[in-house]
Coordinates of C-alpha atoms and ligand atoms in Angstrom, one line a residue:
M51 CA 26.5 -18.9 -48.6
K52 CA 27.3 -17.4 -51.8
I53 CA 28.5 -14.1 -50.7
P54 CA 32.1 -14.4 -50.1
N55 CA 32.5 -16.2 -53.8
R56 CA 30.7 -13.3 -55.3
L57 CA 32.5 -10.9 -53.1
A58 CA 35.5 -12.0 -54.3
V59 CA 34.6 -10.8 -57.6
V60 CA 32.7 -7.7 -56.4
A61 CA 36.0 -6.9 -54.7
A62 CA 37.3 -5.3 -58.0
L63 CA 33.7 -4.0 -58.6
C64 CA 33.1 -1.0 -59.1
V65 CA 35.0 1.0 -61.3
L66 CA 36.2 4.0 -62.7
S67 CA 35.7 6.5 -65.4
V68 CA 37.6 4.9 -68.2
S69 CA 39.8 7.7 -68.4
A70 CA 40.0 8.5 -64.8
C71 CA 41.3 5.1 -64.0
A72 CA 44.1 4.7 -66.6
P73 CA 47.2 4.9 -64.1
N74 CA 49.3 6.7 -66.8
S75 CA 46.6 8.9 -68.1
S76 CA 48.0 12.2 -69.7
P77 CA 47.7 15.2 -68.0
T78 CA 44.7 17.7 -69.0
A79 CA 45.5 21.0 -70.0
A80 CA 48.4 22.8 -68.6
V81 CA 47.8 24.5 -65.3
P82 CA 47.7 28.5 -66.5
T83 CA 49.6 30.8 -64.4
P84 CA 48.0 34.2 -65.3
T85 CA 49.8 37.2 -64.2
L86 CA 47.8 39.7 -62.5
T87 CA 47.3 43.0 -64.0
P88 CA 46.8 45.5 -61.2
T89 CA 43.9 47.3 -61.9
T90 CA 43.3 50.9 -60.6
S91 CA 40.2 52.2 -61.8
T92 CA 40.3 55.5 -60.4
P93 CA 43.3 57.7 -61.2
T94 CA 45.2 58.2 -57.8
P95 CA 46.6 61.9 -57.5
T96 CA 49.7 61.0 -56.0
P97 CA 52.2 58.3 -57.0
V98 CA 51.9 55.4 -54.8
A99 CA 55.2 54.0 -54.5
V100 CA 54.7 51.9 -51.5
V101 CA 52.2 49.6 -53.1
S102 CA 53.6 46.5 -53.4
T103 CA 53.0 44.8 -56.7
P104 CA 52.3 41.3 -56.7
S105 CA 55.5 39.1 -56.4
D106 CA 53.7 35.8 -56.5
P107 CA 52.4 34.3 -59.8
I108 CA 48.8 33.4 -59.3
S109 CA 48.6 29.7 -59.8
I110 CA 45.5 28.1 -60.0
D111 CA 45.6 24.7 -58.2
L112 CA 43.1 22.4 -60.0
A113 CA 43.8 19.9 -57.2
D114 CA 42.2 22.3 -54.9
G115 CA 38.7 21.4 -56.5
V116 CA 39.2 17.8 -55.1
I117 CA 40.4 18.4 -51.7
H118 CA 38.4 21.5 -50.9
N119 CA 35.1 20.5 -53.1
K120 CA 32.0 22.4 -51.9
L121 CA 30.5 18.6 -51.7
Y122 CA 32.2 18.4 -48.4
T123 CA 30.1 21.3 -47.0
A124 CA 26.8 20.5 -48.6
G125 CA 25.2 19.0 -45.7
K126 CA 23.7 16.0 -45.0
V127 CA 22.2 13.6 -48.1
P128 CA 18.2 13.9 -47.7
A129 CA 16.1 11.1 -47.2
V130 CA 13.9 11.2 -50.6
R131 CA 10.3 9.8 -51.0
C132 CA 10.9 6.9 -53.3
S133 CA 9.2 3.7 -53.4
L134 CA 10.9 0.4 -54.7
P135 CA 9.2 -1.9 -56.5
R136 CA 9.6 -5.5 -55.9
P137 CA 12.9 -6.3 -57.3
D138 CA 13.5 -8.7 -60.0
L139 CA 17.2 -9.5 -60.5
T140 CA 16.5 -12.8 -62.3
S141 CA 16.8 -11.2 -65.8
K142 CA 18.5 -8.6 -67.8
A143 CA 15.3 -6.3 -68.1
G144 CA 14.5 -7.0 -64.5
M145 CA 17.9 -5.8 -63.3
V146 CA 18.0 -2.8 -65.4
A147 CA 14.3 -2.0 -64.6
Y148 CA 15.5 -1.8 -60.8
A149 CA 18.4 -0.3 -61.2
K150 CA 16.8 2.7 -63.0
V151 CA 14.4 3.2 -59.9
L152 CA 17.3 3.0 -57.5
V153 CA 19.3 5.6 -60.0
A154 CA 15.9 7.7 -59.8
C155 CA 16.0 7.7 -56.1
M156 CA 19.8 8.7 -56.1
D157 CA 19.1 11.5 -58.7
K158 CA 16.4 12.9 -56.3
A159 CA 18.8 12.8 -53.3
W160 CA 22.0 14.0 -54.9
A161 CA 20.8 16.7 -57.2
P162 CA 20.2 19.3 -54.4
M163 CA 23.6 18.3 -52.8
V164 CA 25.2 18.8 -56.3
E165 CA 23.7 22.1 -56.8
R166 CA 24.8 23.0 -53.3
S167 CA 28.3 22.4 -54.8
D168 CA 27.8 24.8 -57.6
A169 CA 27.4 22.3 -60.0
Y170 CA 24.6 20.6 -61.7
L171 CA 23.4 17.1 -62.0
V172 CA 22.4 15.2 -65.2
P173 CA 20.9 12.2 -64.3
P174 CA 23.1 9.1 -65.5
E175 CA 22.0 6.4 -67.8
V176 CA 22.0 2.6 -66.8
F177 CA 23.0 -0.2 -68.9
A178 CA 23.4 -4.0 -68.6
Y179 CA 26.2 -5.6 -70.6
S180 CA 27.5 -9.1 -70.6
M181 CA 31.2 -10.0 -70.7
R182 CA 30.5 -12.8 -73.1
H183 CA 29.1 -10.3 -75.8
P184 CA 30.2 -7.0 -74.7
E185 CA 29.8 -5.8 -78.3
A186 CA 25.9 -6.0 -77.9
T187 CA 26.3 -3.0 -75.4
P188 CA 27.9 -0.3 -77.5
E189 CA 27.2 1.9 -74.6
C190 CA 29.2 -0.1 -72.3
L191 CA 32.5 -0.9 -74.3
D192 CA 35.6 -2.1 -73.2
P193 CA 34.1 -3.3 -69.8
P194 CA 36.9 -4.0 -67.3
A195 CA 37.9 -7.7 -66.5
N196 CA 37.3 -8.7 -63.0
S197 CA 34.5 -6.2 -62.2
D198 CA 30.8 -6.2 -61.8
A199 CA 30.2 -2.7 -62.8
F200 CA 31.6 0.5 -64.1
Y201 CA 31.2 4.0 -64.5
H202 CA 32.0 6.2 -67.5
W203 CA 31.0 9.5 -69.1
S204 CA 30.4 9.8 -72.9
G205 CA 28.2 12.1 -74.7
M206 CA 26.1 14.2 -72.7
T207 CA 26.1 12.1 -69.4
G208 CA 27.2 9.6 -67.3
K209 CA 26.7 5.9 -67.8
I210 CA 26.4 3.1 -65.4
C211 CA 27.3 -0.2 -66.8
L212 CA 26.3 -3.3 -65.0
E213 CA 27.5 -6.8 -65.6
W214 CA 23.9 -8.5 -65.3
E215 CA 25.0 -11.9 -65.4
E216 CA 27.0 -11.8 -62.3
F217 CA 24.0 -11.6 -60.1
L218 CA 22.1 -14.5 -61.5
D219 CA 21.5 -17.5 -59.6
A220 CA 22.5 -16.1 -56.4
D221 CA 22.4 -18.6 -53.4
D222 CA 20.9 -15.9 -51.1
P223 CA 18.6 -13.5 -52.9
V224 CA 18.4 -11.1 -50.0
A225 CA 22.2 -10.6 -49.9
N226 CA 22.5 -10.5 -53.6
L227 CA 19.8 -7.7 -53.7
I228 CA 21.5 -5.7 -51.1
D229 CA 25.0 -6.4 -52.7
F230 CA 23.3 -4.9 -56.1
E231 CA 21.8 -1.8 -54.5
Q232 CA 25.4 -1.0 -52.5
L233 CA 26.7 -1.5 -56.1
V234 CA 24.9 0.9 -57.9
A235 CA 25.2 3.5 -54.9
H236 CA 28.8 3.2 -55.7
E237 CA 28.6 3.8 -59.3
Y238 CA 26.5 6.7 -58.6
G239 CA 29.1 8.0 -56.2
H240 CA 31.5 8.1 -59.4
H241 CA 28.6 10.2 -60.9
V242 CA 28.6 12.7 -58.1
Q243 CA 32.2 12.9 -58.1
R244 CA 32.0 13.4 -62.0
S245 CA 29.2 16.2 -61.6
V246 CA 31.1 18.4 -58.9
G247 CA 34.4 18.3 -60.8
I248 CA 36.3 15.6 -58.5
L249 CA 36.7 13.3 -61.2
T250 CA 37.9 15.7 -63.8
L251 CA 40.1 17.3 -61.9
Y252 CA 41.7 14.2 -59.8
N253 CA 44.3 13.6 -62.8
E254 CA 45.7 16.6 -61.3
L255 CA 46.6 14.7 -58.4
M256 CA 47.9 11.8 -60.4
R257 CA 50.7 14.2 -62.2
G258 CA 54.2 13.5 -61.6
K259 CA 53.4 10.6 -59.1
S260 CA 55.2 7.2 -59.0
E261 CA 53.1 4.4 -59.9
A262 CA 52.6 3.5 -56.3
G263 CA 51.5 7.2 -55.7
Q264 CA 49.0 7.0 -58.6
L265 CA 47.5 3.9 -57.2
E266 CA 47.0 5.5 -53.8
V267 CA 45.2 8.5 -55.6
M268 CA 42.9 6.0 -57.2
R269 CA 42.1 4.2 -54.0
R270 CA 40.9 7.6 -52.5
K271 CA 38.9 8.2 -55.7
E272 CA 37.2 4.5 -55.1
L273 CA 36.9 4.6 -51.3
Q274 CA 35.2 7.9 -51.7
A275 CA 32.7 6.8 -54.1
S276 CA 31.9 3.8 -51.8
C277 CA 31.7 6.3 -49.1
L278 CA 29.3 8.7 -50.9
G279 CA 27.0 5.6 -52.0
A280 CA 27.1 4.3 -48.4
A281 CA 25.8 8.2 -47.0
F282 CA 22.9 7.9 -49.7
L283 CA 22.1 4.3 -48.3
G284 CA 22.2 5.6 -44.8
A285 CA 20.0 8.7 -45.2
N286 CA 17.5 6.4 -47.0
K287 CA 17.9 3.3 -44.8
Q288 CA 14.3 3.0 -44.2
T289 CA 13.6 2.8 -48.0
F290 CA 16.0 0.1 -48.4
A291 CA 14.9 -1.4 -45.1
L292 CA 18.9 -1.7 -44.1
S293 CA 18.2 -2.5 -40.2
G294 CA 18.4 -5.6 -38.2
R295 CA 19.4 -8.5 -40.2
R296 CA 19.6 -6.7 -43.6
L297 CA 21.8 -4.0 -42.1
G298 CA 24.1 -6.7 -40.9
I299 CA 24.2 -8.1 -44.2
W300 CA 25.2 -4.8 -46.0
R301 CA 28.0 -4.4 -43.1
S302 CA 29.4 -7.7 -44.2
I303 CA 29.3 -7.0 -47.7
V304 CA 31.0 -3.5 -47.3
Q305 CA 33.7 -5.1 -45.1
H306 CA 34.2 -7.8 -47.8
V307 CA 35.3 -5.6 -50.7
G308 CA 38.6 -4.7 -51.2
D309 CA 42.1 -5.2 -52.8
E310 CA 42.5 -8.5 -51.1
Y311 CA 40.5 -9.9 -53.6
S312 CA 42.2 -8.7 -56.7
T313 CA 45.7 -8.4 -58.2
V314 CA 46.0 -4.6 -58.4
R315 CA 45.7 -2.1 -55.3
D316 CA 43.5 0.2 -56.7
H317 CA 40.5 0.2 -54.5
G318 CA 41.8 -0.2 -50.9
S319 CA 41.7 -2.7 -48.1
R320 CA 38.6 -4.5 -47.2
K321 CA 39.1 -2.7 -43.5
N322 CA 39.6 0.8 -45.0
H323 CA 36.6 0.1 -47.3
G324 CA 34.5 -0.9 -44.3
Y325 CA 35.9 2.1 -42.2
W326 CA 34.7 4.8 -44.9
T327 CA 31.1 3.2 -45.8
I328 CA 30.2 2.4 -42.1
R329 CA 31.1 5.7 -41.1
A330 CA 29.4 7.5 -43.7
F331 CA 26.2 5.4 -43.4
A332 CA 25.9 6.7 -40.0
T333 CA 26.7 10.4 -40.7
T334 CA 24.8 10.5 -44.1
N335 CA 27.2 13.2 -45.1
P336 CA 29.9 13.7 -47.7
A337 CA 32.0 15.6 -45.1
S338 CA 33.0 12.1 -43.9
C339 CA 34.1 11.1 -47.4
N340 CA 37.1 13.6 -47.9
T341 CA 39.6 10.5 -48.6
F342 CA 41.6 13.0 -50.4
T343 CA 43.0 14.5 -47.2
A344 CA 42.9 11.5 -45.4
P345 CA 46.3 9.7 -44.0
A346 CA 47.8 7.1 -46.3
K347 CA 47.0 4.5 -43.9
R348 CA 43.1 5.2 -44.2
V349 CA 43.3 4.8 -47.8
S350 CA 45.8 1.8 -48.1
Ligands
ZN475 ZN1 34.3 2.4 -58.7

């Protein structure tokens, strides 16, 4: 069976916003610490000696936008109307066409969720690149090695870049298709993270951390992207026919994605990848995806 082989490559799959994945990424703007000016709109006749002045400077904790993002209370991902065409993963054009349909389904499902998180979703674009000729796809420059896809933001929106040749010549076309779908769902998970601000603010969580600490934060981000992808697939399991044998294949795939197949500990173990995805598939709720507050052993 081809899956384990492919999955060895898929392991490092995913992938990150180019800027967000760099362990030593420079911190963004310095955290402002505004001072509070007491506002007394109406004149008080008597001097108020007892009113305490704020003694603590107000600090804006940007990490708060990651840990307490409204996405976690936005409710369940909806099942959306979307009919999938007969998939064609035998050519670049076929893969891009199918991925665009998948992404359109995800746009429909995630847009209201993102709005309930006080943000706005701009649909991402889809591109396919070749590791042999990356320059042919300027939208997907500098693809990471050992990865079947990656997400980044440039211009006005996010871009999902797929290494299309990885999906050619599969021994098991059904498993290949499910693998492709879960990969697109993962990359879309990064787009949701970006849309609600998590991907932008997560650099704050990296600040001042050791290399090991930064890798842990990266794993939290990656496991969350897979978790969000699984929440979508669970909510739309009928559309994707994810039941019976096909669901078994999906479960096997998500339990075989992990750092065991990589040299960098930035995506999480197989066990934890399976934990977050299988749970979110069942709940269909991003509330199940707050990897940023999970104990370290759940994001190892
Ligand atoms: Zn990823």
